[in-house]
mmCIF file of C-alpha atoms in Angstrom:
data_model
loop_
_atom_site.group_PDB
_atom_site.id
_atom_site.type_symbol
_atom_site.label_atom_id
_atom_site.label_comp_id
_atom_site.label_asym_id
_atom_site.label_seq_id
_atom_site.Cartn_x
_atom_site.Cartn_y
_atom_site.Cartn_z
ATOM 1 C CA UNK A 232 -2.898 -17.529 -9.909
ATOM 2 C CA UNK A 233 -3.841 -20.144 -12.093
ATOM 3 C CA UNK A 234 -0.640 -21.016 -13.530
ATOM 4 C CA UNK A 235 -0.041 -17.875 -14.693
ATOM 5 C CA UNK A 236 4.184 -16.928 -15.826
ATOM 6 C CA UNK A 237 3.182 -13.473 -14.571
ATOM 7 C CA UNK A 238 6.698 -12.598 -12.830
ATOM 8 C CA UNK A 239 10.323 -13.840 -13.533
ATOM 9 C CA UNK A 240 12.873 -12.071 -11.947
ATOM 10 C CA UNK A 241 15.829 -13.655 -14.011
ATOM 11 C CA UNK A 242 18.748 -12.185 -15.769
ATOM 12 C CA UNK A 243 18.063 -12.055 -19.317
ATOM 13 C CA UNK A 244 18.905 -15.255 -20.945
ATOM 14 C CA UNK A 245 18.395 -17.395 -17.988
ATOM 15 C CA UNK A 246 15.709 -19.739 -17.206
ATOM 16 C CA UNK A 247 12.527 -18.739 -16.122
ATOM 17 C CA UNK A 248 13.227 -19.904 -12.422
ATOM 18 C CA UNK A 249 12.354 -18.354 -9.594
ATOM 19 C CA UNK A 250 15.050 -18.139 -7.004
ATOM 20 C CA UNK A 251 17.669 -19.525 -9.290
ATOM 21 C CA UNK A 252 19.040 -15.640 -11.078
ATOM 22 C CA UNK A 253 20.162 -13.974 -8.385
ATOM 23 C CA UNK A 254 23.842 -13.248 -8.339
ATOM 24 C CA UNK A 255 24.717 -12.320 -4.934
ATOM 25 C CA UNK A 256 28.644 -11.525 -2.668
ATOM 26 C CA UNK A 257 30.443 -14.797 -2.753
ATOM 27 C CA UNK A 258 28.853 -16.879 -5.328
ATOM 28 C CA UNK A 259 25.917 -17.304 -6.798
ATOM 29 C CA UNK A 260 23.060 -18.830 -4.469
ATOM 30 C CA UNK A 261 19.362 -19.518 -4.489
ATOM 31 C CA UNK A 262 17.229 -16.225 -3.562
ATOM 32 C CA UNK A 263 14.035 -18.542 -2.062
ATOM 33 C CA UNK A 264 14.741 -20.264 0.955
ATOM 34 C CA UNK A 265 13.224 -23.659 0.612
ATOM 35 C CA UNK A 266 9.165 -23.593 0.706
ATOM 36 C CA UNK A 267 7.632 -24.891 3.813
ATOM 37 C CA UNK A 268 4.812 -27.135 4.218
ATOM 38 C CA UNK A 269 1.540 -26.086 2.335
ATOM 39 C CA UNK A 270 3.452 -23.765 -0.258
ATOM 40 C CA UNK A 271 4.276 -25.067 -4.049
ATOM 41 C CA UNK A 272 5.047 -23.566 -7.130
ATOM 42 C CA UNK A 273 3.111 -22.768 -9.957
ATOM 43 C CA UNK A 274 4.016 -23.549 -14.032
ATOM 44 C CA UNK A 275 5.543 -20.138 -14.283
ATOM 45 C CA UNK A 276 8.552 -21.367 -11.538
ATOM 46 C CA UNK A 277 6.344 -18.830 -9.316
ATOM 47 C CA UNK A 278 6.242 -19.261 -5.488
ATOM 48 C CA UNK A 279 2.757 -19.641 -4.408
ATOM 49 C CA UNK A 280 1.952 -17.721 -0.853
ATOM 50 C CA UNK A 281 1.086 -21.121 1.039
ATOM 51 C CA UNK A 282 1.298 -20.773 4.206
ATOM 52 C CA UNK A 283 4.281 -18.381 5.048
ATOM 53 C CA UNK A 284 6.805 -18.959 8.043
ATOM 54 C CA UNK A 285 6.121 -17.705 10.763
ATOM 55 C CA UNK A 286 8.310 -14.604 11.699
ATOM 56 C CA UNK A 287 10.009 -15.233 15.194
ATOM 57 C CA UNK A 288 10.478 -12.384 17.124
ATOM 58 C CA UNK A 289 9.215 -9.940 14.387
ATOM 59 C CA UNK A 290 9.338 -6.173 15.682
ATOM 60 C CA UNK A 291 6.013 -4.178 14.420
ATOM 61 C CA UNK A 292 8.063 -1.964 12.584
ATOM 62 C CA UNK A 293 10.723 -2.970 10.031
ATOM 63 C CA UNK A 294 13.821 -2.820 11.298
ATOM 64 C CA UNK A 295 15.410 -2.836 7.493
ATOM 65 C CA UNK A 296 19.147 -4.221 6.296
ATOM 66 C CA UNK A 297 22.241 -2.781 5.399
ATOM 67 C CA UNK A 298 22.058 -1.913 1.749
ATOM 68 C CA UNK A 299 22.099 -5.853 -0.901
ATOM 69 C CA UNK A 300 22.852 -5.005 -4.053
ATOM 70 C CA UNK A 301 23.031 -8.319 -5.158
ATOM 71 C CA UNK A 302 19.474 -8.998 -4.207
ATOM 72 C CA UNK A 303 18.249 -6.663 -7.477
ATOM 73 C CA UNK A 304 21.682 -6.502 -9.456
ATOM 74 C CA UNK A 305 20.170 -9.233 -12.201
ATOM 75 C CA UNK A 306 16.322 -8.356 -11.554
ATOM 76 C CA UNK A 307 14.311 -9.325 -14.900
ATOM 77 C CA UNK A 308 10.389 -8.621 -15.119
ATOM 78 C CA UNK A 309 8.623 -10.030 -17.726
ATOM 79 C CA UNK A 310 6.117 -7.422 -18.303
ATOM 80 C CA UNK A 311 3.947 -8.774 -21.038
ATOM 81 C CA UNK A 312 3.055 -11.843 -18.464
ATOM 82 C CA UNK A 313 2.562 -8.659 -15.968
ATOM 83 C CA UNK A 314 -0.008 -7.295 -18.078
ATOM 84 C CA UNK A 315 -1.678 -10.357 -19.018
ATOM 85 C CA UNK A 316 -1.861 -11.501 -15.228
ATOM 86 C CA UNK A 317 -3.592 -7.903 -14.401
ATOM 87 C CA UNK A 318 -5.654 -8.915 -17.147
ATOM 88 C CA UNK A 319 -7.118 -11.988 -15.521
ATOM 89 C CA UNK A 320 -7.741 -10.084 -12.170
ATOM 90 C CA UNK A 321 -9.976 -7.776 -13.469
ATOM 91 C CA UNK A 322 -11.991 -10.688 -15.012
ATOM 92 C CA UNK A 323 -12.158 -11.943 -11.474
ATOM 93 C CA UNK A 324 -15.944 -12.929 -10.244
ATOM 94 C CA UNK A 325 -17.101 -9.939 -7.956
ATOM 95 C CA UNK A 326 -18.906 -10.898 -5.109
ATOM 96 C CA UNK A 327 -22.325 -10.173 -4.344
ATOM 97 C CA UNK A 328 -24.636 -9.642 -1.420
ATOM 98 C CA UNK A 329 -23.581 -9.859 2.250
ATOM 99 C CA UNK A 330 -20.098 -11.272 1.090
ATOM 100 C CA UNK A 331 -19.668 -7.888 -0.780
ATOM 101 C CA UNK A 332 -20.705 -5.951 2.241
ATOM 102 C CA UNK A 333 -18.235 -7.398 3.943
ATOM 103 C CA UNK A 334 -15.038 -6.988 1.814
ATOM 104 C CA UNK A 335 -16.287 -3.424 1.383
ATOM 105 C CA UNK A 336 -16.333 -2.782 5.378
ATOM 106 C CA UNK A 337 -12.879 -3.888 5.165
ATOM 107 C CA UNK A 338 -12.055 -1.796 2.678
ATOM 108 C CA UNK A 339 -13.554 1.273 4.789
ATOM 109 C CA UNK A 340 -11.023 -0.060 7.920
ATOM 110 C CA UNK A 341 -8.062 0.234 5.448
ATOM 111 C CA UNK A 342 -8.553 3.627 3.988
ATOM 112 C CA UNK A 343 -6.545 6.270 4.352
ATOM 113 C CA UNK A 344 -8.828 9.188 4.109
ATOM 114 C CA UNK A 345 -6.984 12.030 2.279
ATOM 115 C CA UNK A 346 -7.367 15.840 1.544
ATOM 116 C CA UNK A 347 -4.204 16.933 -0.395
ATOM 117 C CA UNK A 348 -5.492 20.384 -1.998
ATOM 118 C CA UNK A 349 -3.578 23.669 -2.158
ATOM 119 C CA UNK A 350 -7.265 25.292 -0.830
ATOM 120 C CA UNK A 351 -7.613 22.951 2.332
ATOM 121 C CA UNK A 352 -8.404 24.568 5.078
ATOM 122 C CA UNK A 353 -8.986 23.532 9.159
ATOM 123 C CA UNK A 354 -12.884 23.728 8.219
ATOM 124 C CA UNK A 355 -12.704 20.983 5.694
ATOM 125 C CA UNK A 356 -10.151 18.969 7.499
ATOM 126 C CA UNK A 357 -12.642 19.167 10.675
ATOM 127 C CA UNK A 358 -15.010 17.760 8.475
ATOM 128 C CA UNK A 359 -12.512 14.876 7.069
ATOM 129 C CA UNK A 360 -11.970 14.008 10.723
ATOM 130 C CA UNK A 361 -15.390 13.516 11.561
ATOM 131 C CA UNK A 362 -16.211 11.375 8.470
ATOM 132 C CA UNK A 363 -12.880 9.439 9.461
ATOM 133 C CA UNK A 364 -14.877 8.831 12.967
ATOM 134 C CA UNK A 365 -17.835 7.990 11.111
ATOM 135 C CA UNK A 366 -17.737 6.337 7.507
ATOM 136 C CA UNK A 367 -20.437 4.723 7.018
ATOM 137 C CA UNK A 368 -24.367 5.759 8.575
ATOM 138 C CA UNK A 369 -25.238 4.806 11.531
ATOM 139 C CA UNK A 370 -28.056 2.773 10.313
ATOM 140 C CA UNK A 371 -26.718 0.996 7.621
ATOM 141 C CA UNK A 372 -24.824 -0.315 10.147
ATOM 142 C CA UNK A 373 -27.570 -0.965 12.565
ATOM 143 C CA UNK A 374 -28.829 -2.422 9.830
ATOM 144 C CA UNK A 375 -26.290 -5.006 9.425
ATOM 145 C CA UNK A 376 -25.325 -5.601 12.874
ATOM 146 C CA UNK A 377 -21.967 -3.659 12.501
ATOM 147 C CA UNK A 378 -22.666 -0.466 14.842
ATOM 148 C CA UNK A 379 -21.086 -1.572 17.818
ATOM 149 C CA UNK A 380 -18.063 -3.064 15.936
ATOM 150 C CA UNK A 381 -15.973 0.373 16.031
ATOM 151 C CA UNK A 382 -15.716 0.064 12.031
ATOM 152 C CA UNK A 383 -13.377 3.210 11.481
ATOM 153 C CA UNK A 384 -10.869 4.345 8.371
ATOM 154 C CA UNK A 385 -7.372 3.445 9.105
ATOM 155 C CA UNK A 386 -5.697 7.066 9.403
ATOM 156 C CA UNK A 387 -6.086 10.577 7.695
ATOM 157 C CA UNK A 388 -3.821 11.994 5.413
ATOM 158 C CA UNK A 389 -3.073 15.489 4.850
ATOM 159 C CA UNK A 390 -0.420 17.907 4.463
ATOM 160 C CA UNK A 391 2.157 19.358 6.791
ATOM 161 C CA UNK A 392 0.859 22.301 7.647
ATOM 162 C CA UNK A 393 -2.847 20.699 8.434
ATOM 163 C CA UNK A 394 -1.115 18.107 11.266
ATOM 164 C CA UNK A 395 -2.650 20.234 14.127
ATOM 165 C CA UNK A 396 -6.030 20.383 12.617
ATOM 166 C CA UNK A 397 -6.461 17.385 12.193
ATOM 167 C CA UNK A 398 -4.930 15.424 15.182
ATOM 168 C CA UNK A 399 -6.982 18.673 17.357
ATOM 169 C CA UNK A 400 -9.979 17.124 15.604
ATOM 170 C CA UNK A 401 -9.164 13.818 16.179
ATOM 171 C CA UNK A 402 -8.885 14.498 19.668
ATOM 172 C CA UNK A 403 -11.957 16.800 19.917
ATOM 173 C CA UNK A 404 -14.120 13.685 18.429
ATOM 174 C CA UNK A 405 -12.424 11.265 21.190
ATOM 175 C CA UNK A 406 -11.061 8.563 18.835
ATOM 176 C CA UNK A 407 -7.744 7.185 18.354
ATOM 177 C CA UNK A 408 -7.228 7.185 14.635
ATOM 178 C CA UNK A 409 -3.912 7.995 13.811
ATOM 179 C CA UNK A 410 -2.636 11.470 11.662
ATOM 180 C CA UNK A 411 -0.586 10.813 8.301
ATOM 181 C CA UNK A 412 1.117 13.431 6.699
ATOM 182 C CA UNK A 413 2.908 13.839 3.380
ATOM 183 C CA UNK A 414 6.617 15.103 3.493
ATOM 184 C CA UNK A 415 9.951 15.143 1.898
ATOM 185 C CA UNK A 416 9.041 17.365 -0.821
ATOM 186 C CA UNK A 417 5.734 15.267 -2.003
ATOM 187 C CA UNK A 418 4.954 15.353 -4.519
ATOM 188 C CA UNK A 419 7.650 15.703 -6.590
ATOM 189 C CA UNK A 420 10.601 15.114 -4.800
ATOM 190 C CA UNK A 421 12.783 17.399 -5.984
ATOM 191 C CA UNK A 422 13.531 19.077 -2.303
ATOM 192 C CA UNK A 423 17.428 19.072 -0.902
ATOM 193 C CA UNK A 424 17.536 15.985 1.474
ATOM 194 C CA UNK A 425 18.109 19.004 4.059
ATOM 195 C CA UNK A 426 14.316 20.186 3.810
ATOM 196 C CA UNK A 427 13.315 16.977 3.258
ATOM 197 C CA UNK A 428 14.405 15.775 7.024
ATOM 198 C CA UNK A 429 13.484 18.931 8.406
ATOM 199 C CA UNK A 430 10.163 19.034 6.912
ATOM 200 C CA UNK A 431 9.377 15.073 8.802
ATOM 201 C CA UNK A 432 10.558 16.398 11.848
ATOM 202 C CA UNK A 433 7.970 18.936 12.058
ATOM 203 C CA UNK A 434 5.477 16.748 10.998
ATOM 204 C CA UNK A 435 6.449 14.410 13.828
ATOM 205 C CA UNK A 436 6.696 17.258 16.038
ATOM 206 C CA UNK A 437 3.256 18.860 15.448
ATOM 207 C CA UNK A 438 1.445 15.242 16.080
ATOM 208 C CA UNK A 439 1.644 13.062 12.672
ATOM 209 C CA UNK A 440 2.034 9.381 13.708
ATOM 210 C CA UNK A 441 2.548 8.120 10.335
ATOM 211 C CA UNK A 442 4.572 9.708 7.547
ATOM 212 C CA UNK A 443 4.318 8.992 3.617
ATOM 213 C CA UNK A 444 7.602 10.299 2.022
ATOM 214 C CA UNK A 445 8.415 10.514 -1.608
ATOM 215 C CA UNK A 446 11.310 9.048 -3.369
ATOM 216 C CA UNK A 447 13.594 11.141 -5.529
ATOM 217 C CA UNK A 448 13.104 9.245 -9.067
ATOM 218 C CA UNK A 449 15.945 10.694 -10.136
ATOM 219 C CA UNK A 450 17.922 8.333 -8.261
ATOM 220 C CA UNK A 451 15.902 5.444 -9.590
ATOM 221 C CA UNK A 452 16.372 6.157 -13.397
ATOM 222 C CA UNK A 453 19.866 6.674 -12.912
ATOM 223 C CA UNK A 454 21.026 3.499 -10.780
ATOM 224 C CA UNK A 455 21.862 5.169 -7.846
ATOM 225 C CA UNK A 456 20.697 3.129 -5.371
ATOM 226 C CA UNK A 457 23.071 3.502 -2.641
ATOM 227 C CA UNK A 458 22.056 7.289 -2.852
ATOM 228 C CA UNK A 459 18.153 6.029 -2.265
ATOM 229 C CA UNK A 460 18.737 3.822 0.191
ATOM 230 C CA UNK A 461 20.923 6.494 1.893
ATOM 231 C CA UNK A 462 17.995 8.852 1.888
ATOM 232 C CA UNK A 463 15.476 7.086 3.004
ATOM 233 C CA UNK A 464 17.589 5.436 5.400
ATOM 234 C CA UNK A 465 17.794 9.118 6.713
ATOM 235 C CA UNK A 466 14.076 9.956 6.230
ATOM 236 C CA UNK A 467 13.131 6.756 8.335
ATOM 237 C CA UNK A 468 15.977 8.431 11.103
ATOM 238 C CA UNK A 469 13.568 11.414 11.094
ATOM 239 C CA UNK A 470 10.467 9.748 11.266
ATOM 240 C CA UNK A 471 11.820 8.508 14.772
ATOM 241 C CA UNK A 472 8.733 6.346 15.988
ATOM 242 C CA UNK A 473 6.282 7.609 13.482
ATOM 243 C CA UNK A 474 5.738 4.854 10.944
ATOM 244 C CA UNK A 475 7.265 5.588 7.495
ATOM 245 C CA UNK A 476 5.208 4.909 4.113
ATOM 246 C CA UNK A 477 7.577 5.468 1.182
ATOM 247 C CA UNK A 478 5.968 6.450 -2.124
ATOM 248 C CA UNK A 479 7.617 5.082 -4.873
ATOM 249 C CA UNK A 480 5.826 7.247 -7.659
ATOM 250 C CA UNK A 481 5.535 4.254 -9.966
ATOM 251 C CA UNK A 482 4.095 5.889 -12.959
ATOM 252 C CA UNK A 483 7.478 7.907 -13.067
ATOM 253 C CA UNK A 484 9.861 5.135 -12.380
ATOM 254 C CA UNK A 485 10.499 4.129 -16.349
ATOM 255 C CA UNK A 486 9.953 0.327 -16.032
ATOM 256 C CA UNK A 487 8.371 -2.055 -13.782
ATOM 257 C CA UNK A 488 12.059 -3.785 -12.858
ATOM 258 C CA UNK A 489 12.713 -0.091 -11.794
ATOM 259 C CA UNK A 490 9.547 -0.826 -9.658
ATOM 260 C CA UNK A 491 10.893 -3.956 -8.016
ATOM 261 C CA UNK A 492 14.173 -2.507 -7.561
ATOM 262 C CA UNK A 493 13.131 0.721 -6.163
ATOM 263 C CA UNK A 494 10.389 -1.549 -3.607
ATOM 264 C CA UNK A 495 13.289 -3.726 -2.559
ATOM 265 C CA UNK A 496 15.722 -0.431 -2.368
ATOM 266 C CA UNK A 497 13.091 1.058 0.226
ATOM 267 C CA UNK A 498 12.203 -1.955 2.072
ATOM 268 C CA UNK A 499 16.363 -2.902 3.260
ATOM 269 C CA UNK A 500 16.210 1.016 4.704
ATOM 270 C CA UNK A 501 13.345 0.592 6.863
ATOM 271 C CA UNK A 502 10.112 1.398 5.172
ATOM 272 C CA UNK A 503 7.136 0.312 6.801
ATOM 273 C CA UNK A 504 5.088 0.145 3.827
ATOM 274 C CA UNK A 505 5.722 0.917 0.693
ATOM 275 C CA UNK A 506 3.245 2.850 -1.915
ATOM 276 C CA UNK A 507 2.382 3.196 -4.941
ATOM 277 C CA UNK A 508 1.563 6.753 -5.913
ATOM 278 C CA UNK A 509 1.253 10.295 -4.664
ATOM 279 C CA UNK A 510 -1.900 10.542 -6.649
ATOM 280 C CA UNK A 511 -0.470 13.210 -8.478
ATOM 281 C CA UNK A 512 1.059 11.472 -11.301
ATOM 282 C CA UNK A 513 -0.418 10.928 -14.709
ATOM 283 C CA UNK A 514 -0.556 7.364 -14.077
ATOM 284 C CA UNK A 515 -0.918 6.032 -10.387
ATOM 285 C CA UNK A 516 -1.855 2.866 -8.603
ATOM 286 C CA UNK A 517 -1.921 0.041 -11.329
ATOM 287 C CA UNK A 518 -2.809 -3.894 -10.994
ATOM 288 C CA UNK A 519 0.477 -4.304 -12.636
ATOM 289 C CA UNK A 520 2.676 -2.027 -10.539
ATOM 290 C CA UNK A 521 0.677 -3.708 -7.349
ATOM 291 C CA UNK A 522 1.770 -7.201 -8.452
ATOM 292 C CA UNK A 523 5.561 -6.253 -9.105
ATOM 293 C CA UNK A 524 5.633 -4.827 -5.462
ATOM 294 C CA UNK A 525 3.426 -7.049 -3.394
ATOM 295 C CA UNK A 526 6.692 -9.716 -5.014
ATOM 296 C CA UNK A 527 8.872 -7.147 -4.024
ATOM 297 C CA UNK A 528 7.188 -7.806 -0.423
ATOM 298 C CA UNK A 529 7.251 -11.061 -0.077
ATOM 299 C CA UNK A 530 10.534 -12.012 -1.310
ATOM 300 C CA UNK A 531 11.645 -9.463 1.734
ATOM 301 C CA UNK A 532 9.792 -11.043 4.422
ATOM 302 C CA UNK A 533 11.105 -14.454 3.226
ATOM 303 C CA UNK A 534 14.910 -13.369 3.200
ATOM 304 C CA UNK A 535 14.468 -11.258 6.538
ATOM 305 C CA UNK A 536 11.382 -12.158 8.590
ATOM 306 C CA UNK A 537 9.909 -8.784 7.932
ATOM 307 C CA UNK A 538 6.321 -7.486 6.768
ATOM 308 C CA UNK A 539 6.421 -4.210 5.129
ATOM 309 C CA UNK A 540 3.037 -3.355 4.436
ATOM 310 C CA UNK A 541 1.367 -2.274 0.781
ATOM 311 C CA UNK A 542 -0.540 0.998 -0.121
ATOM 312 C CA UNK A 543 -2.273 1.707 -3.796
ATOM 313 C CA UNK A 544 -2.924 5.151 -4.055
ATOM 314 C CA UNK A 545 -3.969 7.354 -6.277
ATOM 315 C CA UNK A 546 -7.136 6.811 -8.965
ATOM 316 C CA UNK A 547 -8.991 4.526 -6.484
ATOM 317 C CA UNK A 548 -12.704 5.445 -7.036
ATOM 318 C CA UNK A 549 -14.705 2.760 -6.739
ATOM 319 C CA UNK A 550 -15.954 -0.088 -4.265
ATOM 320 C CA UNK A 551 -15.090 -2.838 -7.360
ATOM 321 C CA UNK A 552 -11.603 -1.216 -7.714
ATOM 322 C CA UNK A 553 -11.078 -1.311 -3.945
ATOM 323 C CA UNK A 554 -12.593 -5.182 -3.671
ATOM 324 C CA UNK A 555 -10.008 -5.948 -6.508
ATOM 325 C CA UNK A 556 -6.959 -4.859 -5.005
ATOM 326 C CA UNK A 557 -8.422 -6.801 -1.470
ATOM 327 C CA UNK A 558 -8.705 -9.492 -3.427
ATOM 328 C CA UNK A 559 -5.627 -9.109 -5.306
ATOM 329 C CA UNK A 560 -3.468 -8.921 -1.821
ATOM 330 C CA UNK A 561 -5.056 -11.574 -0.591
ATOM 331 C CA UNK A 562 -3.884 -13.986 -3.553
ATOM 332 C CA UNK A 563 -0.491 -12.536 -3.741
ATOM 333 C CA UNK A 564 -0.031 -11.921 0.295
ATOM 334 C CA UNK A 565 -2.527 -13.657 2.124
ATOM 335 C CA UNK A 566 -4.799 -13.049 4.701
ATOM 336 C CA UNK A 567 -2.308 -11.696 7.126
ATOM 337 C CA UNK A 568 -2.088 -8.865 5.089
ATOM 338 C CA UNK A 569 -5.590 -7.770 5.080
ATOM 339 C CA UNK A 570 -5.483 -5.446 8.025
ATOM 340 C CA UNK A 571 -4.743 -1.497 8.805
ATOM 341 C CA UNK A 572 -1.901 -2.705 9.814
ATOM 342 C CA UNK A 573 -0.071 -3.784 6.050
ATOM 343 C CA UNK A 574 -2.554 -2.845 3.670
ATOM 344 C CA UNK A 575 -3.795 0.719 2.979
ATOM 345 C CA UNK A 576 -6.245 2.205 0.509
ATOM 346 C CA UNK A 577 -5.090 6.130 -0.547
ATOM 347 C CA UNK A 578 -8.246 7.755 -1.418
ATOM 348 C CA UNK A 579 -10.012 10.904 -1.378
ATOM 349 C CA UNK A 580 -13.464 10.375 -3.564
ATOM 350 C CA UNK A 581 -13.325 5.693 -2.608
ATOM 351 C CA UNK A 582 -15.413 6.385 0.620
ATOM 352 C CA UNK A 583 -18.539 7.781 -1.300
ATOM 353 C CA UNK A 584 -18.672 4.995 -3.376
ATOM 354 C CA UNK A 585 -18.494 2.311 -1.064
ATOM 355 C CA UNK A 586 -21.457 4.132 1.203
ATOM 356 C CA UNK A 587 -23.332 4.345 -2.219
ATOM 357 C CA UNK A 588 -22.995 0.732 -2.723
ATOM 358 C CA UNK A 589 -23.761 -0.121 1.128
ATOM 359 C CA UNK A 590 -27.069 2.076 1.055
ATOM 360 C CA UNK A 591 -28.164 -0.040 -1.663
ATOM 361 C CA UNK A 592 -26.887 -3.216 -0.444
ATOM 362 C CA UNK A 593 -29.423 -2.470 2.912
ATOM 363 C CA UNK A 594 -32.227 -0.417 1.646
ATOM 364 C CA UNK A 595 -32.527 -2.171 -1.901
ATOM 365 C CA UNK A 596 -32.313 1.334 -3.134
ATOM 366 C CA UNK A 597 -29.596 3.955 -4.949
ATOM 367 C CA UNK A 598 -29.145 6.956 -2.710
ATOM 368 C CA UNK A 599 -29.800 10.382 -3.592
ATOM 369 C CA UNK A 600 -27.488 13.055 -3.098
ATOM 370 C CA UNK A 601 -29.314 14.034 0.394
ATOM 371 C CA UNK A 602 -29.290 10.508 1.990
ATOM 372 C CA UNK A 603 -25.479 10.689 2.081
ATOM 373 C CA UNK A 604 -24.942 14.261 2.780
ATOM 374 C CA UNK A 605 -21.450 13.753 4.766
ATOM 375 C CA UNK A 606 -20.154 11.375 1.708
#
């Protein structure tokens, strides 16, 4: 990160130390444990990735913690350093050529391809479901040697009452790519915890193997976290062995140390990943917001041993914005992270581009609208 002070969780007041502002039960204690071999720390007090510790034991889901109030009770984000370290990641060097092909493959096998419109219809999810099979042309990929390399999106994403079409689809096209759906009263939230729980368990129920709830912000801007973690401790009940994806709604949350709280909040009850954005928002998936929460990550998998996974959503158009936020986990996570398994991309329009760029990339050409009909 170049030395950059971009994050300092300290009360205000204190030194700008990482792992030395944490007020916790029974005296006040170092949040960090100590680094291990390869890691170091950067001029800002940061902890660099390194190499993290290997997690003994880990379960694939997160088993979450009872509720730690102490762990975001004196949580201070410097948000101009924020800013001006999203600022520097956007000047990053893009890649070019066959290196750029190659982050933007990955990108395709991280995508959650989405369809969240009051008109959707089975038609149109049929059609999502068959792009999902098939993202990219055959013979671009022939063309790079990929075809045979089972280079699919991650999961689709839709609402509720499209489960059946979709996993039906799924099933009709003979691949294994898992169903997401959006519940708990996405995308605002404001749904009695009742309906909320219900509305998962149907979603489970009709074939959904992943879930993306929404958090009640209300909670957030008013300091009630035991009442958050208490509901998504529920939601995550519901899910039963559907993963869970908790939206944060970020653009709604006030302040970015609302962001780290409300990330650390949903990671002690369970969440598998946590996200961004509904998409709905006036303002979703930001490089700032990203950096706040991928911290937010892996200050949880050093105190527990866990990796919760990371999803932007929301705005997400283009193969450079998608590259950027690979990039971008890969500084602040590492390469462990850069699988379907912890990262997701939450896009609806992303996959055109990236196709776009990939035409070009093997025929030395820009496509026209008929060469990428199913974009």
């Amino acid at each position: 990160m170049g030395g950059s002070q971009a994050f300092n969780l300290c009360s205000p007041g204190s030194p700008p130390r990482w792992g030395q502002c944490q007020a916790r039960p029974g005296g006040a204690r170092p949040v960090s444990p100590p680094l291990p071999a390869g890691a170091g720390r950067d001029r800002g007090g940061l902890r660099r990735a390194g190499k993290p510790p290997v997690a003994r034991g880990m379960a694939a889901r997160n088993p979450g913690t009872k509720l730690e109030l102490g762990w975001i009770s004196k949580v201070y984000v410097n948000q101009p350093a924020v800013v001006r370290h999203a600022e520097q990641i956007q000047k990053w060097r893009t890649v070019k050529g066959n290196w750029q092909a190659a982050w933007l493959l990955k990108a395709v096998t991280c995508i959650d391809l989405t369809t969240l419109s009051g008109d959707d219809t089975p038609s149109n999810v049929h059609r999502m479901c068959f792009k999902a099979k098939h993202p990219i042309r055959e013979d671009l990929l022939k063309a790079m040697d990929m075809h045979d390399k089972g280079i699919t999106v991650a999961a689709v994403c839709v609402y509720p009452a499209r489960v059946t079409d979709a996993v039906n689809s799924l099933k009709a096209a003979g691949c294994n790519i898992p169903v997401a759906s959006v519940a708990a009263g996405f995308p605002s939230g404001q749904t009695p915890l009742e309906t909320k729980l219900a509305e998962i368990k149907l979603a489970v129920q009709y074939g959904a193997r992943e879930i993306d709830i929404v958090i009640s912000r209300s909670l957030v801007l008013s300091g009630q976290w035991e009442s958050l973690y208490e509901e998504i401790r529920q939601c995550r009940e519901a899910c039963g062995e559907a993963h869970m994806k908790t939206i944060l709604a970020t653009g709604e949350l006030g302040s970015l140390a609302n962001v780290y709280k409300a990330s650390m909040i949903a990671m002690m009850a369970g969440s598998d990943f946590i996200k961004t954005s509904t998409g709905k928002e006036v303002e979703n998936a930001t490089l700032p917001v990203g950096v706040v929460m991928m911290r937010a990550i892996k200050e949880f998998y050093w105190q527990t041993g866990s990796k919760v996974g990371f999803k932007p959503a929301g705005g997400i158009r283009t193969a450079k914005e998608a590259i950027t936020w690979l990039m971008l986990v890969k500084d602040e996570l590492g390469v462990e992270w850069l699988k379907p398994e912890l990262f997701r991309l939450g896009a609806s329009s992303l996959l055109e581009d990236i196709e776009k760029q990939i035409f070009h990339h093997v025929t030395g050409s820009y496509a026209l609208q008929h060469d990428l009909a199913m974009a």
